[in-house]
Coordinates of C-alpha atoms and ligand atoms in Angstrom, one line a residue:
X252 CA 7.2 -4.7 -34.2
X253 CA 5.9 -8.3 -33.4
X254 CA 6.1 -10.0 -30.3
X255 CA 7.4 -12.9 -32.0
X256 CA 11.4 -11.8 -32.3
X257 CA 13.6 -13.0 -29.8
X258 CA 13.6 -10.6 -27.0
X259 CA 16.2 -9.8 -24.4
X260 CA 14.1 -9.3 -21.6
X261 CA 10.1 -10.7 -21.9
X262 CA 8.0 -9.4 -18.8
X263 CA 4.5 -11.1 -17.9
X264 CA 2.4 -8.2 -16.1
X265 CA 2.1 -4.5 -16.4
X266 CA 2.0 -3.6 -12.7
X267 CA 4.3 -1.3 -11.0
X268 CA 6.9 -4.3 -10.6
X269 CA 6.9 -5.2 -14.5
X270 CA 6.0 -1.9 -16.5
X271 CA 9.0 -0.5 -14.4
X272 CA 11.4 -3.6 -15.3
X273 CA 10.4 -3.0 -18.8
X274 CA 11.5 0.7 -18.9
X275 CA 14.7 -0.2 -17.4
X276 CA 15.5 -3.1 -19.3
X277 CA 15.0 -1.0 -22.5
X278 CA 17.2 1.9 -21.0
X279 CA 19.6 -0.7 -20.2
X280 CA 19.8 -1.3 -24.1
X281 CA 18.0 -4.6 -24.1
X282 CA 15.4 -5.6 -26.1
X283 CA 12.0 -5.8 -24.4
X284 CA 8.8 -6.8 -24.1
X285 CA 5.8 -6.2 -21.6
X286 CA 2.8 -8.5 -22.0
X287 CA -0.6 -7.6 -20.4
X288 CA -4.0 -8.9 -19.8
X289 CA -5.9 -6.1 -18.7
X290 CA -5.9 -3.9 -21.3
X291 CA -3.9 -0.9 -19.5
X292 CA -0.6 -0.6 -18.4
X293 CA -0.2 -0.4 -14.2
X294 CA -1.7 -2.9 -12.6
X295 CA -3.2 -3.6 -9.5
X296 CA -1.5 0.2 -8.4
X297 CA -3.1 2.2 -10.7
X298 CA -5.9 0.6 -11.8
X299 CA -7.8 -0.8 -8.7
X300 CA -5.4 0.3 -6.4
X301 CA -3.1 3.0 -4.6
X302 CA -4.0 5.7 -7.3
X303 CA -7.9 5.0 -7.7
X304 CA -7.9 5.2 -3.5
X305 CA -5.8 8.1 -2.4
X306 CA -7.7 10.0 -5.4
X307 CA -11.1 9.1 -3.3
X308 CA -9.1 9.4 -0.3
X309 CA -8.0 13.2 -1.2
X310 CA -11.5 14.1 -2.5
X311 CA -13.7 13.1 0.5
X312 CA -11.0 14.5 3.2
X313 CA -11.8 17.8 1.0
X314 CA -15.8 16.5 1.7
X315 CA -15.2 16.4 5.3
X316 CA -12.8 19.1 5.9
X317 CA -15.7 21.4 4.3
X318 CA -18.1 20.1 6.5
X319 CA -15.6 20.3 9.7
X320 CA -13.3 22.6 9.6
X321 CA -13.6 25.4 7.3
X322 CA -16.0 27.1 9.1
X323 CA -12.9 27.1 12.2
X324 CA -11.0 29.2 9.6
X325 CA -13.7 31.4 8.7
X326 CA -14.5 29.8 5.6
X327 CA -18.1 29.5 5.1
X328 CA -20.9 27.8 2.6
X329 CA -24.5 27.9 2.5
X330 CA -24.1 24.6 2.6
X331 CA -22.1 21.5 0.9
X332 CA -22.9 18.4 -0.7
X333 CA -21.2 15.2 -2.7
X334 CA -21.4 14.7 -5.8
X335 CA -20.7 11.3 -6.0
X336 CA -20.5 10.5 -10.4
X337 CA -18.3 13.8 -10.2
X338 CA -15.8 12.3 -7.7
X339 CA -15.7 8.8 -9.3
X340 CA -15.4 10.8 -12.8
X341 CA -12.3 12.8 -11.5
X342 CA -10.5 9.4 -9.8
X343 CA -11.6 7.4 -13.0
X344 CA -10.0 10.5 -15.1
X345 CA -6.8 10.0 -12.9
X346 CA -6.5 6.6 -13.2
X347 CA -6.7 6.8 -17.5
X348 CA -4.4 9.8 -17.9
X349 CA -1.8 7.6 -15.9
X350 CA -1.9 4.6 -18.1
X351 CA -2.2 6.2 -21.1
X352 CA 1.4 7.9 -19.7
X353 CA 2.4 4.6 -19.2
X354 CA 1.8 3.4 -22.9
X355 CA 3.6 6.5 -23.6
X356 CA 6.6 5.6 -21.7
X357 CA 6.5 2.5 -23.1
X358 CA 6.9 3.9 -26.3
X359 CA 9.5 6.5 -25.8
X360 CA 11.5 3.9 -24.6
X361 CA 10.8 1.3 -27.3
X362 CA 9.4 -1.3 -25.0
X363 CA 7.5 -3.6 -27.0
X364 CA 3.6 -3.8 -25.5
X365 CA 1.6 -7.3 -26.0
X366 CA -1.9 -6.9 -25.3
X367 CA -2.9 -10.5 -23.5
X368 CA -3.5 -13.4 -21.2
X369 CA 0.6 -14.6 -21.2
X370 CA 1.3 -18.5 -20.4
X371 CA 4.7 -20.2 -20.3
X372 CA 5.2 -23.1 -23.2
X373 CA 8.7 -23.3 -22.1
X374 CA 11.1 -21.0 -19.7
X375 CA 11.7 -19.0 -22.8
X376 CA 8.4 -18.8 -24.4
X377 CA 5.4 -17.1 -23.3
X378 CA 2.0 -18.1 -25.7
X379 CA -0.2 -14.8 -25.5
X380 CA -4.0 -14.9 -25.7
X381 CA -4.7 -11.8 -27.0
X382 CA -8.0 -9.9 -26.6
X383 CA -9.8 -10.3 -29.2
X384 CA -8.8 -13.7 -29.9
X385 CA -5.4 -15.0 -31.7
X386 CA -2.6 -16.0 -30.6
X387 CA 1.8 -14.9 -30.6
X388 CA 4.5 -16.5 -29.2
X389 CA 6.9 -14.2 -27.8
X390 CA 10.3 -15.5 -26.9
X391 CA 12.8 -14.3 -24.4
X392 CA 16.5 -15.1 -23.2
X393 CA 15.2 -13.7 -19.7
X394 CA 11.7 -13.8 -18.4
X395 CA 10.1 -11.9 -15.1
X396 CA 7.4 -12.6 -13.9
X397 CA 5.7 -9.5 -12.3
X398 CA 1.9 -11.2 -12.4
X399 CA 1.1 -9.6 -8.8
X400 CA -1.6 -10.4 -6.3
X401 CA -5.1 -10.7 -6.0
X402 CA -8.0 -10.3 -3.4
X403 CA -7.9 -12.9 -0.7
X404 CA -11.4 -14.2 -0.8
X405 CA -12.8 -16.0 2.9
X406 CA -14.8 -19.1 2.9
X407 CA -18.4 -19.0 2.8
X408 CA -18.2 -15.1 1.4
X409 CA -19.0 -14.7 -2.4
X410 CA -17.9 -11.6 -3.3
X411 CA -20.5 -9.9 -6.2
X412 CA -18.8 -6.7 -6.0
X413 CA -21.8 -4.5 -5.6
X414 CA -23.0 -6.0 -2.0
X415 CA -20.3 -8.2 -1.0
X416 CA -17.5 -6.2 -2.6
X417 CA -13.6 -6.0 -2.7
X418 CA -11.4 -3.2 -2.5
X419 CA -12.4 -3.2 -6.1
X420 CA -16.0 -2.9 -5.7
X421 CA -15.1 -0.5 -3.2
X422 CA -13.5 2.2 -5.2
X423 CA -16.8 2.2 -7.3
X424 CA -19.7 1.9 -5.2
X425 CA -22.5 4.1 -6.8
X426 CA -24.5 5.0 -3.9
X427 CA -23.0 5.9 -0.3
X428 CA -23.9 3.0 2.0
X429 CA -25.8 4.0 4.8
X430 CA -23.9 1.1 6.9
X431 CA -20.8 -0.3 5.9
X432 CA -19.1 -3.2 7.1
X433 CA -15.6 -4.0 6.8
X434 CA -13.7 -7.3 7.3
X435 CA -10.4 -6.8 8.1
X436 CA -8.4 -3.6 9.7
X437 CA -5.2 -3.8 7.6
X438 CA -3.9 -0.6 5.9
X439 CA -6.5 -1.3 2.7
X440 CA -10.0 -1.9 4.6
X441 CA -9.1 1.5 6.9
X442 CA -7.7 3.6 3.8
X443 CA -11.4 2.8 2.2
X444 CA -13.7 3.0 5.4
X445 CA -12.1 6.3 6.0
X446 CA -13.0 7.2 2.1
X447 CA -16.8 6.2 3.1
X448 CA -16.9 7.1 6.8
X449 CA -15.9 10.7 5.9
X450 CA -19.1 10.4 2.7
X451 CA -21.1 10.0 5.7
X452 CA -21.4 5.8 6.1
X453 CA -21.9 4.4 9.6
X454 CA -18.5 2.4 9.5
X455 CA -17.9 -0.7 11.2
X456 CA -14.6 -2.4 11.0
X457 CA -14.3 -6.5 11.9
X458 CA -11.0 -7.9 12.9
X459 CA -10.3 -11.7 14.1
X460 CA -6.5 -10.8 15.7
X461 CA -6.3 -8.1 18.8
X462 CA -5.3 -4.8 17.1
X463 CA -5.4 -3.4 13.8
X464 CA -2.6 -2.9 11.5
X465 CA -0.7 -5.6 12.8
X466 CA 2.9 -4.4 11.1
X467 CA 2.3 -1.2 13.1
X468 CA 4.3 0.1 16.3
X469 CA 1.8 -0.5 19.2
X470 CA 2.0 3.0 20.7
X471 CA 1.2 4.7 17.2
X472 CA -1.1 2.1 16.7
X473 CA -2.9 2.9 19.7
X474 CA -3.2 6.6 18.9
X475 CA -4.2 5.8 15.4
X476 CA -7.4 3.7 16.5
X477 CA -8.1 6.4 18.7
X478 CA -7.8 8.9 16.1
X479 CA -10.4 7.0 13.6
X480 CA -12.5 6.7 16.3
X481 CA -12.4 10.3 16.5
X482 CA -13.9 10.1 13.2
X483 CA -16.8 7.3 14.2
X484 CA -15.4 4.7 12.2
X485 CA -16.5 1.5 15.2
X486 CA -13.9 -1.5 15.7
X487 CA -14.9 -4.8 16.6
X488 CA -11.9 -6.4 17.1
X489 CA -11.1 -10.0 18.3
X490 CA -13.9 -10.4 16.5
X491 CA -14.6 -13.3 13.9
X492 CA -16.9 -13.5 10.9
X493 CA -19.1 -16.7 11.0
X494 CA -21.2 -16.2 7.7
X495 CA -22.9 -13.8 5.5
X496 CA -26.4 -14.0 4.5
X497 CA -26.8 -11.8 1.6
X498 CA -30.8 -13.9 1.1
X499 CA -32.4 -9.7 2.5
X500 CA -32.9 -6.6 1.5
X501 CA -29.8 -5.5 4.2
X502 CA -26.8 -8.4 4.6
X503 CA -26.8 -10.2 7.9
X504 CA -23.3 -11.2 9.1
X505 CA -23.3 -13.7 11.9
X506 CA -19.6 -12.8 14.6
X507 CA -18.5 -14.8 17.2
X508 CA -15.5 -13.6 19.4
X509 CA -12.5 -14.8 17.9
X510 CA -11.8 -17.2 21.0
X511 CA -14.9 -18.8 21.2
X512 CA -18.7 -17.3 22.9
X513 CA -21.8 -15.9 22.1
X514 CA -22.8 -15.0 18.5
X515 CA -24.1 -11.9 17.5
X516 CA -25.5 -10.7 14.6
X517 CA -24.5 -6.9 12.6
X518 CA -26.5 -5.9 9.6
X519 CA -24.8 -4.1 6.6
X520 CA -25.7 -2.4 3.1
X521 CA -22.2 -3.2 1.6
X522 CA -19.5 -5.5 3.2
X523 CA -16.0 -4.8 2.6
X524 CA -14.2 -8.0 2.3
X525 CA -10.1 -6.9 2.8
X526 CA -8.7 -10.0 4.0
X527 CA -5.5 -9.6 2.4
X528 CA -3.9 -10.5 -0.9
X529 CA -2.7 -13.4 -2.0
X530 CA 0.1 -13.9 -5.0
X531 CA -1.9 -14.6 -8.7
X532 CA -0.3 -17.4 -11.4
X533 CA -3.4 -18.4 -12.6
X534 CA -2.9 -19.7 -15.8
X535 CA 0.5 -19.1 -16.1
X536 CA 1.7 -22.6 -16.8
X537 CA 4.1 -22.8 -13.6
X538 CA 4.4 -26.0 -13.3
X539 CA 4.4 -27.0 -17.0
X540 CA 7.9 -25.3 -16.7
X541 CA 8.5 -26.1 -13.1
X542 CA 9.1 -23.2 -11.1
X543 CA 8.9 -23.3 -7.1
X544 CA 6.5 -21.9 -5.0
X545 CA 6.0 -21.4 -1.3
X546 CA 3.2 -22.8 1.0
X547 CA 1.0 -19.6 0.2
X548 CA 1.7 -19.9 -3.7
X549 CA 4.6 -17.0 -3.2
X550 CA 7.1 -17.9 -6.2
X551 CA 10.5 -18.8 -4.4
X552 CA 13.5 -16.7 -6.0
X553 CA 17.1 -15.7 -4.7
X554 CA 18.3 -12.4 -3.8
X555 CA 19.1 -11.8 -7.7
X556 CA 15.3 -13.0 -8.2
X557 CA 16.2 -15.6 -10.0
X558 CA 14.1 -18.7 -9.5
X559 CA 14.9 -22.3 -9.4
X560 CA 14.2 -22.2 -13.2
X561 CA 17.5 -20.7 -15.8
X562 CA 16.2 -17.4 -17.3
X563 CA 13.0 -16.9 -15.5
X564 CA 12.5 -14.4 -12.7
X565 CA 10.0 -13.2 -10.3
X566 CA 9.5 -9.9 -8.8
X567 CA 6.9 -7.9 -6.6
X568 CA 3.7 -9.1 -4.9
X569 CA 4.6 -12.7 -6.0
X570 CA 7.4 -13.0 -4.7
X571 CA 7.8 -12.7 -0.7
X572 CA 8.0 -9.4 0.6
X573 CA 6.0 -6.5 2.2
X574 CA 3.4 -6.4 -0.8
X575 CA 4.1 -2.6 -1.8
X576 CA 4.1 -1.3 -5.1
X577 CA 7.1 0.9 -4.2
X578 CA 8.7 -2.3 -3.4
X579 CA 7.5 -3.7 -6.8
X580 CA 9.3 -1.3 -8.9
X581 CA 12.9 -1.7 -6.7
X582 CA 12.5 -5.2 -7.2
X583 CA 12.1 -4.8 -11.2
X584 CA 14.8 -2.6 -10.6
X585 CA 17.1 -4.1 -9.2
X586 CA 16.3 -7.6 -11.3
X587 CA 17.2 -6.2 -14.9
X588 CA 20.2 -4.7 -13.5
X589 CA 21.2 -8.4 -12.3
X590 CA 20.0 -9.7 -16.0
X591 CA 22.4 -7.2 -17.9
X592 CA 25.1 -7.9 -15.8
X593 CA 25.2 -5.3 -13.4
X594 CA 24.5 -5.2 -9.7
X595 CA 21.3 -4.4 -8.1
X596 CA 20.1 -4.3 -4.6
X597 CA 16.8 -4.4 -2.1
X598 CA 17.0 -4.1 1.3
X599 CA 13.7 -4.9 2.3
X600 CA 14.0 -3.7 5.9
X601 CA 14.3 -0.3 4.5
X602 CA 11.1 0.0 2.6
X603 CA 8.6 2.5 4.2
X604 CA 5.0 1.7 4.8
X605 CA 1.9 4.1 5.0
X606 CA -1.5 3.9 5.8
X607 CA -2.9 7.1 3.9
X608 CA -5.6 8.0 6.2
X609 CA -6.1 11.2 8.3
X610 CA -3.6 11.6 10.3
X611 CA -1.5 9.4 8.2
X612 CA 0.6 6.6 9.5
X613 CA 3.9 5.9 7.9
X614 CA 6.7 4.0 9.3
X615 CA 10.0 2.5 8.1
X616 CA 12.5 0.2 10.4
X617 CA 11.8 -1.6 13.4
X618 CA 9.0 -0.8 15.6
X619 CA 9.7 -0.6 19.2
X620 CA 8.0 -4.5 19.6
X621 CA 10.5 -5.4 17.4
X622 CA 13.4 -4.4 18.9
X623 CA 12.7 -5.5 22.3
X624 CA 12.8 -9.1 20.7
X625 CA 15.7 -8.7 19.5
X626 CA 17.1 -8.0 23.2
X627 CA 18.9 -4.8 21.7
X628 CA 19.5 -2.0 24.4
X629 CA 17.8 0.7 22.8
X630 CA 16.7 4.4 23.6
X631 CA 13.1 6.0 22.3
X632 CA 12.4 9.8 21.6
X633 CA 9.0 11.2 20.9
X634 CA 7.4 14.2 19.8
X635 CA 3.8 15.2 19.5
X636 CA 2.1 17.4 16.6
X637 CA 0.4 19.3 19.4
X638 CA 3.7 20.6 19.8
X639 CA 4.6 21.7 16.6
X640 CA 3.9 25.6 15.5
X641 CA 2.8 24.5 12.0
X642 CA 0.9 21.8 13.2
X643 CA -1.2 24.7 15.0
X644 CA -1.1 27.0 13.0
X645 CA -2.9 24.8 10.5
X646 CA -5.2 23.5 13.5
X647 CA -3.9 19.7 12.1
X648 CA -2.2 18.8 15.2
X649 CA -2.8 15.1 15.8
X650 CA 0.3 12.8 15.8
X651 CA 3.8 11.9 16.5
X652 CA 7.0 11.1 16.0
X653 CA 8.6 8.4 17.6
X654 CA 12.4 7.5 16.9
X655 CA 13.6 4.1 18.2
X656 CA 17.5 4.1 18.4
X657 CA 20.2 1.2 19.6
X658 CA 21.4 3.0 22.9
X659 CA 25.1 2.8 22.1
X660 CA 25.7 4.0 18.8
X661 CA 22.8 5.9 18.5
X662 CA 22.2 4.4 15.4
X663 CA 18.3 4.6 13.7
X664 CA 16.6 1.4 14.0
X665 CA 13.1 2.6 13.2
X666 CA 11.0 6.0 12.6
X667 CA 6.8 6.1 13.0
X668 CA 5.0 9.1 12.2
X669 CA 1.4 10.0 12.6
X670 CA 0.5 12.9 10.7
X671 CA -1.4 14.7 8.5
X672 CA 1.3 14.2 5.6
X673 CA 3.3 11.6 7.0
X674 CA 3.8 9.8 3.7
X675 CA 5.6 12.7 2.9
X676 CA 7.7 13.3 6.0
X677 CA 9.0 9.8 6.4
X678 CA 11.1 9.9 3.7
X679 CA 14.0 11.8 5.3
X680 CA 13.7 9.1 8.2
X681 CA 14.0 6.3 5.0
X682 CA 17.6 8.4 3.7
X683 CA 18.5 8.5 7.4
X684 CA 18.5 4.9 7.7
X685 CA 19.7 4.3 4.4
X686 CA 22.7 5.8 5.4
X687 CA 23.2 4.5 9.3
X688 CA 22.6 7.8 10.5
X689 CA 22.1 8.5 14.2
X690 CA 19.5 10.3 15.8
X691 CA 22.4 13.1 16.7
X692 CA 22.5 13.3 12.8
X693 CA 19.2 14.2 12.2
X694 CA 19.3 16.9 15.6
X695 CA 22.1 18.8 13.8
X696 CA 20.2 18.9 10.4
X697 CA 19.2 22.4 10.3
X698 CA 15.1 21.9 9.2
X699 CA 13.2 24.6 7.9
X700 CA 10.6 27.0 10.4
X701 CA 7.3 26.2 10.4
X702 CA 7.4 22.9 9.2
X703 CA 6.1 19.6 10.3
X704 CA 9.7 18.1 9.5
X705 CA 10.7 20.0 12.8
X706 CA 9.1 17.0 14.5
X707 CA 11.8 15.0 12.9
X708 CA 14.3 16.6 14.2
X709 CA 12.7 17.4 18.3
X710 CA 11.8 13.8 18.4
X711 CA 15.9 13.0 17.4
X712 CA 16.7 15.5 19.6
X713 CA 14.6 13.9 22.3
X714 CA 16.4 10.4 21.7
X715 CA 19.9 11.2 22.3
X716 CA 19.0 14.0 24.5
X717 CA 16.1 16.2 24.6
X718 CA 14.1 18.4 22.6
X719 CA 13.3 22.3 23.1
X720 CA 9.3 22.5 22.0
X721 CA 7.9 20.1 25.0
Ligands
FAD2219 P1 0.2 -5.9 -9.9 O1 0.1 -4.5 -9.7 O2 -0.8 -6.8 -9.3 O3 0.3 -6.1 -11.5 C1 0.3 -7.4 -12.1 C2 -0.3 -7.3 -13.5 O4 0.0 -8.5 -14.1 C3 -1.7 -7.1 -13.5 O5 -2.1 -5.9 -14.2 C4 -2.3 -8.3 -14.1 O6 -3.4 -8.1 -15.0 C5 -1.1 -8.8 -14.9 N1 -1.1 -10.3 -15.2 C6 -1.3 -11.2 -14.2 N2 -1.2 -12.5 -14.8 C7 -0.9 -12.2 -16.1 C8 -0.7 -13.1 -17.2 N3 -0.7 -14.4 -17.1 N4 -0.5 -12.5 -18.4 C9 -0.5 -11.2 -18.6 N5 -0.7 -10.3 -17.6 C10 -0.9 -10.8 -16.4 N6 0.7 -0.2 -2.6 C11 1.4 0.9 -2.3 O7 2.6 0.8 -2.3 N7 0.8 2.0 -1.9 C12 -0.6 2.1 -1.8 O8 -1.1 3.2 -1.5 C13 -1.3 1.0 -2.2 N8 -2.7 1.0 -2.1 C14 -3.4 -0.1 -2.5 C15 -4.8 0.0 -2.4 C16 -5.5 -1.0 -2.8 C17 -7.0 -0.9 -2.8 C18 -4.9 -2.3 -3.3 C19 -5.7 -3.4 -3.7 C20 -3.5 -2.3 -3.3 C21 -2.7 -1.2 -2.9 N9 -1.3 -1.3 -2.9 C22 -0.6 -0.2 -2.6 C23 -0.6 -2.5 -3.3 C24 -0.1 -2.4 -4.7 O9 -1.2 -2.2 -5.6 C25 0.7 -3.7 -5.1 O10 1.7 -3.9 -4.2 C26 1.4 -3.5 -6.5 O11 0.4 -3.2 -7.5 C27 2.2 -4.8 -6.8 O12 2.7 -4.6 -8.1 P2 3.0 -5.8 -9.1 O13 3.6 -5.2 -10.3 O14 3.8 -6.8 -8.3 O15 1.6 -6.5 -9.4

């Protein structure tokens, strides 16, 4: 099939937001197409992103655990080692079994694939550089645009990706740095210092505002700094980078304190720059067709994602939002229902956030912070891990729960969990909001014995009234 037939539905990116709009648009019984320039389906997500790091992530907590803690449950080696080819060979195995899946899907569901650099010549033409050269036009009645983000680079730091790297570089360093710096404590620069604190780097994490994590509920916050620190991974927060001099055989950075003061000086074998991301339409011939964008190049849409242009829409990290890929795919979502006619929706207050270190941080809602500024009378119920019979029975007892609900309903304004597998557990706290339940809801919910779920439940118990464990 050629790309050149008039589509239904064209989408510009392969990421978790468009590969996603594809599938449904086809399911939906319109005719599709998914153009892509990298040359595999998934995006930022799967191919330099969420999969390749919690695959690293996974491997060197097995790394560390061996060296830690298996020996507390009588488990015993000789000794234990990394191999570091094998563990990138397993992530990179990962990451190619899932985009080949991905082509597969698009075939099952007779998504058409176009293999290419995509560039509007109209709002219902896209001109496709392909890879090896050539060139199709593939028309559409609707076009998304799901072109994602990209590494937010900071002045006066050239990133080479082997010294000076990005979470890119970071995923496929080939030695272990003896000393690793990292600019920036959001969820990305601690997700891959943890992979290379626990492989034994001296971890050293820069941050110009206060506190890490900024989206985070304080009090978890404060117990998750603790708990990397735990793990030797150093904070330098407050803390600004002045320059980089990369001229050595070690990189010099040169900090001042973010308000002003004395500089000081920090040497590194690999910096980590994870600055953020910003949205990516290079090259995409915006403004040839004229659609909007914000003040930090976000492309402004509607709550159907339409934009200000007829028949072109936007969707996931370039559009406003928190830049998740489960967020991503709700969005593409909920877009191709709007284009065939249907309804869709994304409430964007209800879409969780993890940090998948260990313990893990994952939150959905309101934080405490927030709800204080909001002037809502509110009630707050807490439970620790180190009271949890699973928890110590697996000798993985670091965390909490902490429910914040509006004091005279009751209702759930916001769930944060520290926890070994809080990425898992959240999710109930996700359905609970979803539904306006109330912390009494949650109490009454018969949860299984020994579970780390039962947290869930004591810390609702402890909101409304109180819990039986502590
Ligand atoms: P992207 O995934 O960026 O996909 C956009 C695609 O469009 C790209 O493949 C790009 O090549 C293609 N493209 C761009 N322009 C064109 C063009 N003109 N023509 C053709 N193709 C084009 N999110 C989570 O939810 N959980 C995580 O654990 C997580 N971990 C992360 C870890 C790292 C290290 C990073 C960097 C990100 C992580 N993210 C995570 C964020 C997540 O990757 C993004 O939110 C998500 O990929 C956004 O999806 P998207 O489809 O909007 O864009």
């Amino acid at each position: 099939s050629s790309g050149s037939d008039e589509n239904d539905v064209v989408v510009v990116g392969g990421g978790p937001g468009g590969y996603v709009a594809a599938i449904k648009a086809a399911q939906l019984g319109l005719k599709t197409t998914c153009i892509e320039k990298r040359g595999a389906l998934g995006g930022t997500c799967l191919n330099v992103g969420c999969i390749p790091s919690k695959a690293l992530l996974h491997s060197s907590h097995m790394y560390h655990e061996a060296l830690h803690s298996f020996a507390n449950h009588g488990v015993k080696f000789p000794s234990v080692e990394v191999d570091l080819p094998a563990m990138m060979g397993q992530k990179d195995k990962a990451v190619a079994n899932l985009t080949r899946g991905i082509e597969g899907l698009f075939k099952k569901n007779k998504v058409n694939y176009v293999k290419g650099y995509g560039k509007f010549i109209s709002p219902s033409e896209v001109s496709v550089d392909g890879p090896e050269g050539g060139n199709t036009v593939v028309k559409g009645k609707s076009i998304i645009i799901a072109t994602g983000s990209d590494v937010k680079s900071l002045p006066g730091i050239t990133i080479d990706e082997k010294r000076i790297v990005s979470s890119t570089g970071a995923l496929a360093l080939t030695e272990i740095p003896k000393k690793l710096v990292v600019i920036g404590a959001g969820y990305i620069g601690l997700e891959m210092g943890s992979v290379w604190c626990r492989l034994g780097s001296e971890v050293t994490v820069v941050e110009f505002a206060p506190e890490i994590v900024p989206t985070m509920d304080g009090e978890v916050r404060k117990q998750f700094q603790r708990a990397l620190e735990k793990q030797k991974m150093k904070f330098m927060l407050k803390t600004k980078v002045v320059s980089v001099d990369t001229s050595g055989d070690v990189v010099k950075l040169t900090l001042e304190p973010a308000a002003g003061g004395e500089q000081s000086t920090l040497e590194a074998d690999v910096v980590l720059v994870s600055a953020g991301r910003i949205p990516f339409t290079a090259g995409l011939g915006l403004d040839k067709i004229g659609v909007e964008t914000d003040k930090v190049g976000r492309i402004t849409v509607n709550e159907r994602f339409a934009t200000n242009v007829p028949g072109v829409f936007a969707i996931g990290d370039v559009i406003p939002g928190p830049m998740l890929a489960h967020k991503a795919e709700e969005d593409g979502v909920a877009c191709v229902e709007f284009i065939a006619g249907r309804e869709g929706h994304v409430d964007y207050d209800m879409i969780p956030g993890v940090v998948y270190t260990h313990p893990e941080v994952a939150s959905v809602g309101k934080t405490e912070e927030q709800v204080k500024t909001l002037g809502v009378d509110y009630r707050v119920g807490k439970f620790p891990f180190m009271a949890s019979s699973r928890a110590k029975a697996i000798d993985d007892a670091e965390g909490i729960v902490k429910i914040v609900a509006e004091k005279e309903t009751d209702k759930i304004l916001g769930v944060h969990i520290m926890a070994p597998n809080a990425g898992e557990l959240i999710h109930e706290a996700v359905l609970a909001l979803q539904y306006g339940a109330s912390s009494e809801d949650i109490a009454r919910t018969c949860h299984a014995h020994p579970t780390m779920s039962e947290a869930l439940k004591e810390a609702a118990m402890a909101t409304y009234d109180k819990p039986i464990h502590i």
